[in-house]
Amino acid sequence: GRELIALALLALAAGCAAAAAATATLPPTVELRQVGDLLVPFQSELPIPTYEPQLRPTIDLSDAWRRRSADFDHVLSLSARTPDAIAAMEREGGGCHRVDYDDRRWESARLPEMGGRRPREGVRPREPAYALLRGPSGMWYRRRESIPPTWKEKRVLLHCLAANYVADVWVNGKYVGYHEGGFTPFSFDITEHVRWGDANVIALRVDNPPWAARSAKSVAGEMMPPGPGDWWNATGVLRDIYLEAAPATALVRADVRAEPGEQGTRLRVQVVVRHTDSSAFAGQVTARVIPALVAEANLTTPSAAGLLGGDPTVPVVEGKAKMNVTLAPEAVVAFTLDFTTPPLALWSPDEPFLY
């Protein structure tokens, strides 16, 4: 009896040790940081922007990609990005992250796309979706892009709105960072990697590890959700990818909380500013409330600035807030603008009023 119990305990311990060894070690890249009185979300050392289109220069990276499908080492994809792990991914790719790599035999691609695993023909709708997919689980992407010299005094940001599931990025052969999560956007400041006056090579490795049952044999078993789903688990860059030129002192996000009342509407605008210059900056932040002019001609306008009517510098609604700010060199600051306007029209399906 005691011998059987001892053997059972040894087997349980061995199984737990094996499971622990297979557990993913890839740290999350998102965290909340206390900045002043506010909690600010950061990702890969950058304050997370709203990803709403801004009136800044951008370069659409939809066209002119080269792609190659591959089956990656999923344990490696879900492991911490140590120098050895990054070197292993570069060897696995045969050096395709390098600037001088010859990708002329790769397929041409336009992003976003549903690459890699795709639905098989003649599928039965009640079967688990992942079991019905065909093709490799990963994709390599490469693209060349020249960046205008007018961007030299700005920060060059690479934005990708979704890549499923684990994405790693290189620029001109230098490793930039990674993102885990197939439906959340991510950004990198690639300014220090840019080659001015020459084509810049952007390389992406996107792996979509299979969903496996929780077991000691598969690190993918630690992913959520752990079982099959009822949607097409597509691999690759699934949403827009583009470059943005941000000024050295840039508004990153402004989160608005409105509290309507009979006497007026209280607005609290939580503002995050990133200052990347090596010298301090002093300026003023102003918040105004301007009714949106929505018409058939601008229904598809991606930027809120496209909904302004008349002179946007003149607020139609009384009430605004100003704050003088002083920014230390290379700092992120966060503060709240708190002010009250006359009662604002509430949005409804019958009267979809916007500001």
CSV table of C-alpha atoms in Angstrom, one decimal:
chain,number,residue,atom,x,y,z
A,1,GLY,CA,0.0,0.0,0.0
A,2,ARG,CA,2.7,2.5,1.0
A,3,GLU,CA,4.8,1.5,-2.0
A,4,LEU,CA,1.8,2.3,-4.4
A,5,ILE,CA,1.2,5.6,-2.7
A,6,ALA,CA,4.8,6.5,-3.0
A,7,LEU,CA,4.9,5.6,-6.7
A,8,ALA,CA,1.7,7.6,-7.3
A,9,LEU,CA,3.2,10.6,-5.6
A,10,LEU,CA,6.4,10.3,-7.6
A,11,ALA,CA,4.4,10.1,-10.8
A,12,LEU,CA,2.3,13.1,-9.8
A,13,ALA,CA,5.5,15.1,-9.0
A,14,ALA,CA,7.1,14.1,-12.3
A,15,GLY,CA,3.9,15.1,-14.2
A,16,CYS,CA,3.8,18.5,-12.4
A,17,ALA,CA,7.5,19.0,-13.2
A,18,ALA,CA,7.0,18.3,-16.8
A,19,ALA,CA,4.0,20.6,-17.0
A,20,ALA,CA,6.0,23.4,-15.3
A,21,ALA,CA,8.8,22.9,-17.8
A,22,ALA,CA,6.3,23.3,-20.6
A,23,THR,CA,4.6,26.4,-19.3
A,24,ALA,CA,5.0,29.4,-21.5
A,25,THR,CA,7.6,32.0,-20.2
A,26,LEU,CA,6.8,34.8,-22.5
A,27,PRO,CA,6.2,37.9,-20.3
A,28,PRO,CA,3.3,40.2,-21.0
A,29,THR,CA,4.3,43.5,-22.6
A,30,VAL,CA,1.4,45.5,-21.2
A,31,GLU,CA,1.4,47.1,-17.7
A,32,LEU,CA,-0.2,49.9,-15.8
A,33,ARG,CA,2.2,52.6,-14.4
A,34,GLN,CA,1.5,55.3,-12.0
A,35,VAL,CA,2.2,58.6,-13.7
A,36,GLY,CA,1.3,61.5,-11.4
A,37,ASP,CA,-2.2,60.9,-10.1
A,38,LEU,CA,-3.2,58.6,-13.0
A,39,LEU,CA,-2.7,55.0,-14.0
A,40,VAL,CA,-1.4,54.9,-17.6
A,41,PRO,CA,-1.3,51.8,-19.7
A,42,PHE,CA,2.1,51.1,-21.2
A,43,GLN,CA,3.2,48.5,-23.8
A,44,SER,CA,6.8,47.8,-24.8
A,45,GLU,CA,7.9,50.9,-22.8
A,46,LEU,CA,5.5,53.2,-24.7
A,47,PRO,CA,2.3,54.7,-23.4
A,48,ILE,CA,-0.5,53.0,-25.3
A,49,PRO,CA,-2.2,55.5,-27.8
A,50,THR,CA,-5.9,55.5,-28.6
A,51,TYR,CA,-5.1,54.4,-32.2
A,52,GLU,CA,-7.6,56.9,-33.5
A,53,PRO,CA,-6.3,58.6,-36.7
A,54,GLN,CA,-4.4,61.8,-36.0
A,55,LEU,CA,-3.5,64.7,-38.2
A,56,ARG,CA,0.1,63.5,-38.5
A,57,PRO,CA,2.1,62.2,-41.5
A,58,THR,CA,1.7,58.5,-42.1
A,59,ILE,CA,2.9,55.9,-44.5
A,60,ASP,CA,0.5,53.1,-45.4
A,61,LEU,CA,2.3,49.7,-45.4
A,62,SER,CA,-0.4,47.7,-47.0
A,63,ASP,CA,1.4,47.0,-50.3
A,64,ALA,CA,4.7,45.6,-51.5
A,65,TRP,CA,5.1,42.9,-48.9
A,66,ARG,CA,6.9,39.5,-49.4
A,67,ARG,CA,5.7,36.6,-47.4
A,68,ARG,CA,6.8,33.0,-46.7
A,69,SER,CA,4.8,30.5,-44.7
A,70,ALA,CA,6.5,28.3,-42.2
A,71,ASP,CA,5.9,25.9,-39.2
A,72,PHE,CA,7.6,27.5,-36.3
A,73,ASP,CA,8.8,26.1,-32.9
A,74,HIS,CA,5.8,27.1,-30.8
A,75,VAL,CA,7.7,26.6,-27.5
A,76,LEU,CA,10.2,29.1,-28.8
A,77,SER,CA,7.4,31.5,-29.8
A,78,LEU,CA,6.0,31.4,-26.3
A,79,SER,CA,9.3,31.7,-24.5
A,80,ALA,CA,11.0,34.8,-23.0
A,81,ARG,CA,12.9,36.8,-25.5
A,82,THR,CA,16.4,36.3,-24.2
A,83,PRO,CA,19.3,36.9,-26.5
A,84,ASP,CA,19.5,33.1,-27.1
A,85,ALA,CA,15.8,32.9,-27.9
A,86,ILE,CA,16.1,35.8,-30.4
A,87,ALA,CA,19.1,34.2,-32.0
A,88,ALA,CA,17.3,30.9,-32.3
A,89,MET,CA,14.4,32.6,-34.1
A,90,GLU,CA,16.8,34.3,-36.5
A,91,ARG,CA,18.5,30.9,-37.2
A,92,GLU,CA,15.1,29.3,-37.6
A,93,GLY,CA,14.2,31.9,-40.3
A,94,GLY,CA,17.5,31.3,-42.1
A,95,GLY,CA,18.5,34.9,-41.7
A,96,CYS,CA,15.5,36.4,-43.4
A,97,HIS,CA,15.4,39.2,-40.8
A,98,ARG,CA,18.7,40.6,-42.4
A,99,VAL,CA,18.8,43.5,-44.8
A,100,ASP,CA,20.7,41.6,-47.4
A,101,TYR,CA,18.4,38.5,-47.4
A,102,ASP,CA,17.1,37.6,-50.9
A,103,ASP,CA,13.3,37.4,-50.7
A,104,ARG,CA,12.6,37.6,-54.5
A,105,ARG,CA,11.3,34.0,-54.5
A,106,TRP,CA,8.8,34.8,-51.8
A,107,GLU,CA,5.1,35.4,-52.6
A,108,SER,CA,3.8,38.9,-53.0
A,109,ALA,CA,1.3,40.0,-50.3
A,110,ARG,CA,-1.1,42.8,-49.5
A,111,LEU,CA,-1.9,43.4,-45.9
A,112,PRO,CA,-4.1,42.9,-44.0
A,113,GLU,CA,-4.7,39.3,-45.1
A,114,MET,CA,-5.8,35.9,-43.8
A,115,GLY,CA,-2.6,34.1,-44.3
A,116,GLY,CA,-1.2,30.8,-43.0
A,117,ARG,CA,-3.9,28.4,-41.8
A,118,ARG,CA,-7.1,28.7,-43.8
A,119,PRO,CA,-10.5,27.0,-43.8
A,120,ARG,CA,-10.5,23.7,-45.8
A,121,GLU,CA,-13.1,23.1,-48.5
A,122,GLY,CA,-16.2,21.2,-47.7
A,123,VAL,CA,-16.1,22.0,-43.9
A,124,ARG,CA,-18.8,20.9,-41.6
A,125,PRO,CA,-20.0,23.9,-39.6
A,126,ARG,CA,-20.3,22.0,-36.3
A,127,GLU,CA,-16.8,20.8,-36.2
A,128,PRO,CA,-14.1,22.7,-34.2
A,129,ALA,CA,-12.8,25.4,-36.4
A,130,TYR,CA,-9.1,24.8,-35.7
A,131,ALA,CA,-9.4,21.2,-36.8
A,132,LEU,CA,-10.7,22.3,-40.1
A,133,LEU,CA,-7.8,24.6,-41.0
A,134,ARG,CA,-5.0,23.8,-43.4
A,135,GLY,CA,-1.6,25.2,-44.0
A,136,PRO,CA,1.4,26.2,-42.0
A,137,SER,CA,1.0,27.9,-38.6
A,138,GLY,CA,3.3,30.8,-39.2
A,139,MET,CA,4.3,33.5,-41.6
A,140,TRP,CA,7.4,35.6,-42.3
A,141,TYR,CA,6.8,39.0,-43.9
A,142,ARG,CA,9.3,41.4,-45.3
A,143,ARG,CA,9.0,44.9,-46.8
A,144,ARG,CA,11.2,47.8,-47.8
A,145,GLU,CA,10.3,51.4,-47.2
A,146,SER,CA,12.1,54.7,-47.6
A,147,ILE,CA,11.2,57.3,-45.0
A,148,PRO,CA,11.0,61.0,-46.0
A,149,PRO,CA,13.8,63.3,-44.7
A,150,THR,CA,11.1,65.6,-43.4
A,151,TRP,CA,10.5,63.0,-40.6
A,152,LYS,CA,14.1,63.4,-39.3
A,153,GLU,CA,13.0,65.7,-36.4
A,154,LYS,CA,10.1,63.4,-35.4
A,155,ARG,CA,9.7,60.0,-33.8
A,156,VAL,CA,9.0,57.2,-36.3
A,157,LEU,CA,6.4,54.8,-34.9
A,158,LEU,CA,5.4,51.5,-36.4
A,159,HIS,CA,1.7,50.6,-35.6
A,160,CYS,CA,0.1,47.3,-36.3
A,161,LEU,CA,-3.6,47.0,-35.4
A,162,ALA,CA,-3.6,43.2,-35.2
A,163,ALA,CA,-1.4,40.2,-35.9
A,164,ASN,CA,-2.4,36.7,-34.9
A,165,TYR,CA,-1.0,35.4,-32.6
A,166,VAL,CA,2.6,36.2,-31.5
A,167,ALA,CA,4.4,38.8,-33.6
A,168,ASP,CA,8.1,39.6,-33.5
A,169,VAL,CA,9.6,42.6,-35.4
A,170,TRP,CA,13.0,43.4,-36.8
A,171,VAL,CA,14.0,46.7,-38.5
A,172,ASN,CA,17.1,46.7,-40.7
A,173,GLY,CA,18.2,43.5,-39.1
A,174,LYS,CA,17.9,44.8,-35.5
A,175,TYR,CA,15.4,43.1,-33.2
A,176,VAL,CA,12.7,45.6,-32.0
A,177,GLY,CA,10.3,43.7,-29.9
A,178,TYR,CA,7.3,41.3,-29.7
A,179,HIS,CA,3.6,41.3,-29.1
A,180,GLU,CA,1.3,38.5,-27.9
A,181,GLY,CA,-2.4,38.7,-28.7
A,182,GLY,CA,-4.1,38.3,-32.1
A,183,PHE,CA,-6.7,41.1,-31.8
A,184,THR,CA,-5.0,43.9,-29.9
A,185,PRO,CA,-2.9,46.6,-31.5
A,186,PHE,CA,0.7,47.3,-30.8
A,187,SER,CA,3.4,49.9,-31.5
A,188,PHE,CA,7.1,50.3,-31.5
A,189,ASP,CA,9.3,53.4,-31.7
A,190,ILE,CA,11.7,52.5,-34.4
A,191,THR,CA,13.4,55.9,-34.8
A,192,GLU,CA,16.8,54.6,-33.6
A,193,HIS,CA,16.8,51.9,-36.3
A,194,VAL,CA,15.9,54.1,-39.3
A,195,ARG,CA,18.4,54.5,-42.1
A,196,TRP,CA,17.9,57.9,-43.6
A,197,GLY,CA,18.3,58.2,-47.4
A,198,ASP,CA,18.1,54.4,-47.9
A,199,ALA,CA,15.4,51.7,-48.0
A,200,ASN,CA,14.5,50.3,-44.6
A,201,VAL,CA,13.7,46.6,-44.2
A,202,ILE,CA,10.9,45.6,-41.9
A,203,ALA,CA,10.6,41.9,-41.1
A,204,LEU,CA,7.8,40.3,-39.1
A,205,ARG,CA,7.6,36.7,-37.8
A,206,VAL,CA,4.0,35.8,-36.9
A,207,ASP,CA,3.3,32.5,-35.2
A,208,ASN,CA,-0.1,31.1,-34.4
A,209,PRO,CA,0.4,28.1,-32.0
A,210,PRO,CA,-2.3,25.5,-32.1
A,211,TRP,CA,-4.8,25.3,-29.3
A,212,ALA,CA,-4.1,22.0,-27.6
A,213,ALA,CA,-5.6,20.4,-24.5
A,214,ARG,CA,-3.7,21.2,-21.3
A,215,SER,CA,-0.9,18.7,-21.1
A,216,ALA,CA,2.8,18.5,-20.2
A,217,LYS,CA,3.6,17.9,-23.8
A,218,SER,CA,2.4,21.1,-25.3
A,219,VAL,CA,3.2,24.6,-24.2
A,220,ALA,CA,0.3,25.8,-26.3
A,221,GLY,CA,-2.0,24.1,-23.8
A,222,GLU,CA,-1.3,27.0,-21.5
A,223,MET,CA,-2.9,29.5,-23.8
A,224,MET,CA,-6.4,30.8,-23.4
A,225,PRO,CA,-8.9,29.7,-24.5
A,226,PRO,CA,-7.5,26.1,-24.0
A,227,GLY,CA,-9.9,24.4,-26.3
A,228,PRO,CA,-11.2,24.7,-29.9
A,229,GLY,CA,-13.3,27.6,-30.9
A,230,ASP,CA,-16.1,28.3,-33.4
A,231,TRP,CA,-14.3,30.9,-35.6
A,232,TRP,CA,-11.5,30.8,-38.2
A,233,ASN,CA,-8.3,31.2,-36.3
A,234,ALA,CA,-6.5,32.9,-39.1
A,235,THR,CA,-2.7,33.5,-39.1
A,236,GLY,CA,-0.9,36.6,-40.1
A,237,VAL,CA,-1.3,40.4,-40.1
A,238,LEU,CA,-5.1,40.8,-39.8
A,239,ARG,CA,-5.5,44.6,-39.6
A,240,ASP,CA,-3.8,47.7,-40.9
A,241,ILE,CA,-0.1,48.3,-40.5
A,242,TYR,CA,1.5,51.7,-41.0
A,243,LEU,CA,4.2,54.2,-40.0
A,244,GLU,CA,3.5,57.5,-38.2
A,245,ALA,CA,5.6,60.6,-37.7
A,246,ALA,CA,5.0,61.9,-34.2
A,247,PRO,CA,6.4,65.2,-32.9
A,248,ALA,CA,8.9,65.1,-30.1
A,249,THR,CA,6.2,66.4,-27.8
A,250,ALA,CA,3.0,64.5,-28.7
A,251,LEU,CA,-0.4,64.0,-27.2
A,252,VAL,CA,-0.7,60.2,-26.8
A,253,ARG,CA,-4.3,59.9,-25.6
A,254,ALA,CA,-7.1,61.9,-24.1
A,255,ASP,CA,-9.8,59.8,-22.3
A,256,VAL,CA,-13.0,61.8,-21.7
A,257,ARG,CA,-15.5,61.1,-18.9
A,258,ALA,CA,-18.7,63.0,-19.1
A,259,GLU,CA,-21.2,63.5,-16.2
A,260,PRO,CA,-24.4,65.1,-17.6
A,261,GLY,CA,-26.5,67.2,-15.2
A,262,GLU,CA,-29.4,69.6,-15.2
A,263,GLN,CA,-27.1,72.6,-14.7
A,264,GLY,CA,-24.4,71.5,-17.0
A,265,THR,CA,-22.1,68.7,-18.1
A,266,ARG,CA,-18.9,68.0,-16.2
A,267,LEU,CA,-16.1,66.8,-18.4
A,268,ARG,CA,-12.9,65.2,-17.1
A,269,VAL,CA,-10.3,64.7,-19.7
A,270,GLN,CA,-7.4,62.5,-18.7
A,271,VAL,CA,-4.4,63.5,-20.9
A,272,VAL,CA,-1.2,61.6,-21.6
A,273,VAL,CA,1.8,63.4,-23.2
A,274,ARG,CA,5.0,61.9,-24.3
A,275,HIS,CA,8.1,64.2,-24.5
A,276,THR,CA,11.2,62.6,-26.2
A,277,ASP,CA,13.4,65.6,-26.5
A,278,SER,CA,16.6,65.9,-24.5
A,279,SER,CA,15.6,69.3,-23.2
A,280,ALA,CA,12.7,70.4,-21.0
A,281,PHE,CA,9.5,71.7,-22.6
A,282,ALA,CA,7.0,74.3,-21.3
A,283,GLY,CA,3.6,74.8,-23.0
A,284,GLN,CA,-0.1,74.8,-22.6
A,285,VAL,CA,-2.8,72.2,-23.1
A,286,THR,CA,-6.3,73.4,-24.1
A,287,ALA,CA,-9.5,71.4,-24.3
A,288,ARG,CA,-12.5,72.7,-26.2
A,289,VAL,CA,-15.9,71.2,-27.0
A,290,ILE,CA,-17.0,71.5,-30.6
A,291,PRO,CA,-20.2,70.0,-32.1
A,292,ALA,CA,-19.5,67.5,-34.9
A,293,LEU,CA,-20.9,68.2,-38.3
A,294,VAL,CA,-22.0,64.8,-39.6
A,295,ALA,CA,-23.0,64.6,-43.3
A,296,GLU,CA,-23.2,62.0,-46.0
A,297,ALA,CA,-19.9,63.4,-47.4
A,298,ASN,CA,-17.9,62.6,-44.2
A,299,LEU,CA,-19.6,59.5,-42.9
A,300,THR,CA,-16.5,57.4,-43.7
A,301,THR,CA,-13.9,60.0,-42.5
A,302,PRO,CA,-11.6,58.1,-40.2
A,303,SER,CA,-10.4,61.2,-38.3
A,304,ALA,CA,-12.5,63.1,-35.9
A,305,ALA,CA,-11.1,66.3,-37.4
A,306,GLY,CA,-13.0,65.5,-40.5
A,307,LEU,CA,-16.3,66.1,-38.6
A,308,LEU,CA,-15.5,69.6,-37.6
A,309,GLY,CA,-17.7,72.4,-39.1
A,310,GLY,CA,-16.6,75.9,-39.5
A,311,ASP,CA,-13.5,77.2,-37.7
A,312,PRO,CA,-12.3,74.5,-35.3
A,313,THR,CA,-10.4,77.0,-33.2
A,314,VAL,CA,-13.7,78.7,-32.1
A,315,PRO,CA,-15.7,76.4,-29.8
A,316,VAL,CA,-19.4,76.6,-30.3
A,317,VAL,CA,-20.1,75.3,-26.8
A,318,GLU,CA,-19.1,77.5,-23.9
A,319,GLY,CA,-16.6,76.1,-21.5
A,320,LYS,CA,-13.0,75.1,-22.0
A,321,ALA,CA,-10.0,74.1,-19.9
A,322,LYS,CA,-6.4,75.2,-20.0
A,323,MET,CA,-3.4,73.9,-18.2
A,324,ASN,CA,0.2,75.0,-18.2
A,325,VAL,CA,2.6,72.1,-18.3
A,326,THR,CA,6.3,71.7,-17.9
A,327,LEU,CA,7.8,68.5,-19.2
A,328,ALA,CA,11.2,67.1,-18.1
A,329,PRO,CA,13.5,65.7,-20.7
A,330,GLU,CA,12.4,62.4,-22.1
A,331,ALA,CA,9.4,62.0,-19.9
A,332,VAL,CA,5.7,60.9,-20.0
A,333,VAL,CA,3.3,63.0,-18.0
A,334,ALA,CA,-0.4,62.5,-17.3
A,335,PHE,CA,-2.9,65.0,-15.9
A,336,THR,CA,-6.7,65.8,-15.8
A,337,LEU,CA,-8.5,68.7,-17.3
A,338,ASP,CA,-11.7,69.2,-15.3
A,339,PHE,CA,-14.3,71.7,-16.5
A,340,THR,CA,-18.1,72.2,-16.9
A,341,THR,CA,-20.1,73.2,-20.0
A,342,PRO,CA,-23.7,74.0,-20.5
A,343,PRO,CA,-25.9,70.9,-20.8
A,344,LEU,CA,-24.8,68.8,-23.8
A,345,ALA,CA,-27.2,67.0,-26.1
A,346,LEU,CA,-27.2,63.3,-25.2
A,347,TRP,CA,-26.7,60.7,-28.0
A,348,SER,CA,-29.7,58.6,-29.0
A,349,PRO,CA,-30.7,56.5,-32.0
A,350,ASP,CA,-33.3,59.2,-32.9
A,351,GLU,CA,-30.8,62.1,-32.4
A,352,PRO,CA,-27.3,60.7,-32.8
A,353,PHE,CA,-25.6,64.0,-31.7
A,354,LEU,CA,-21.8,64.0,-31.5
A,355,TYR,CA,-19.2,66.4,-30.2
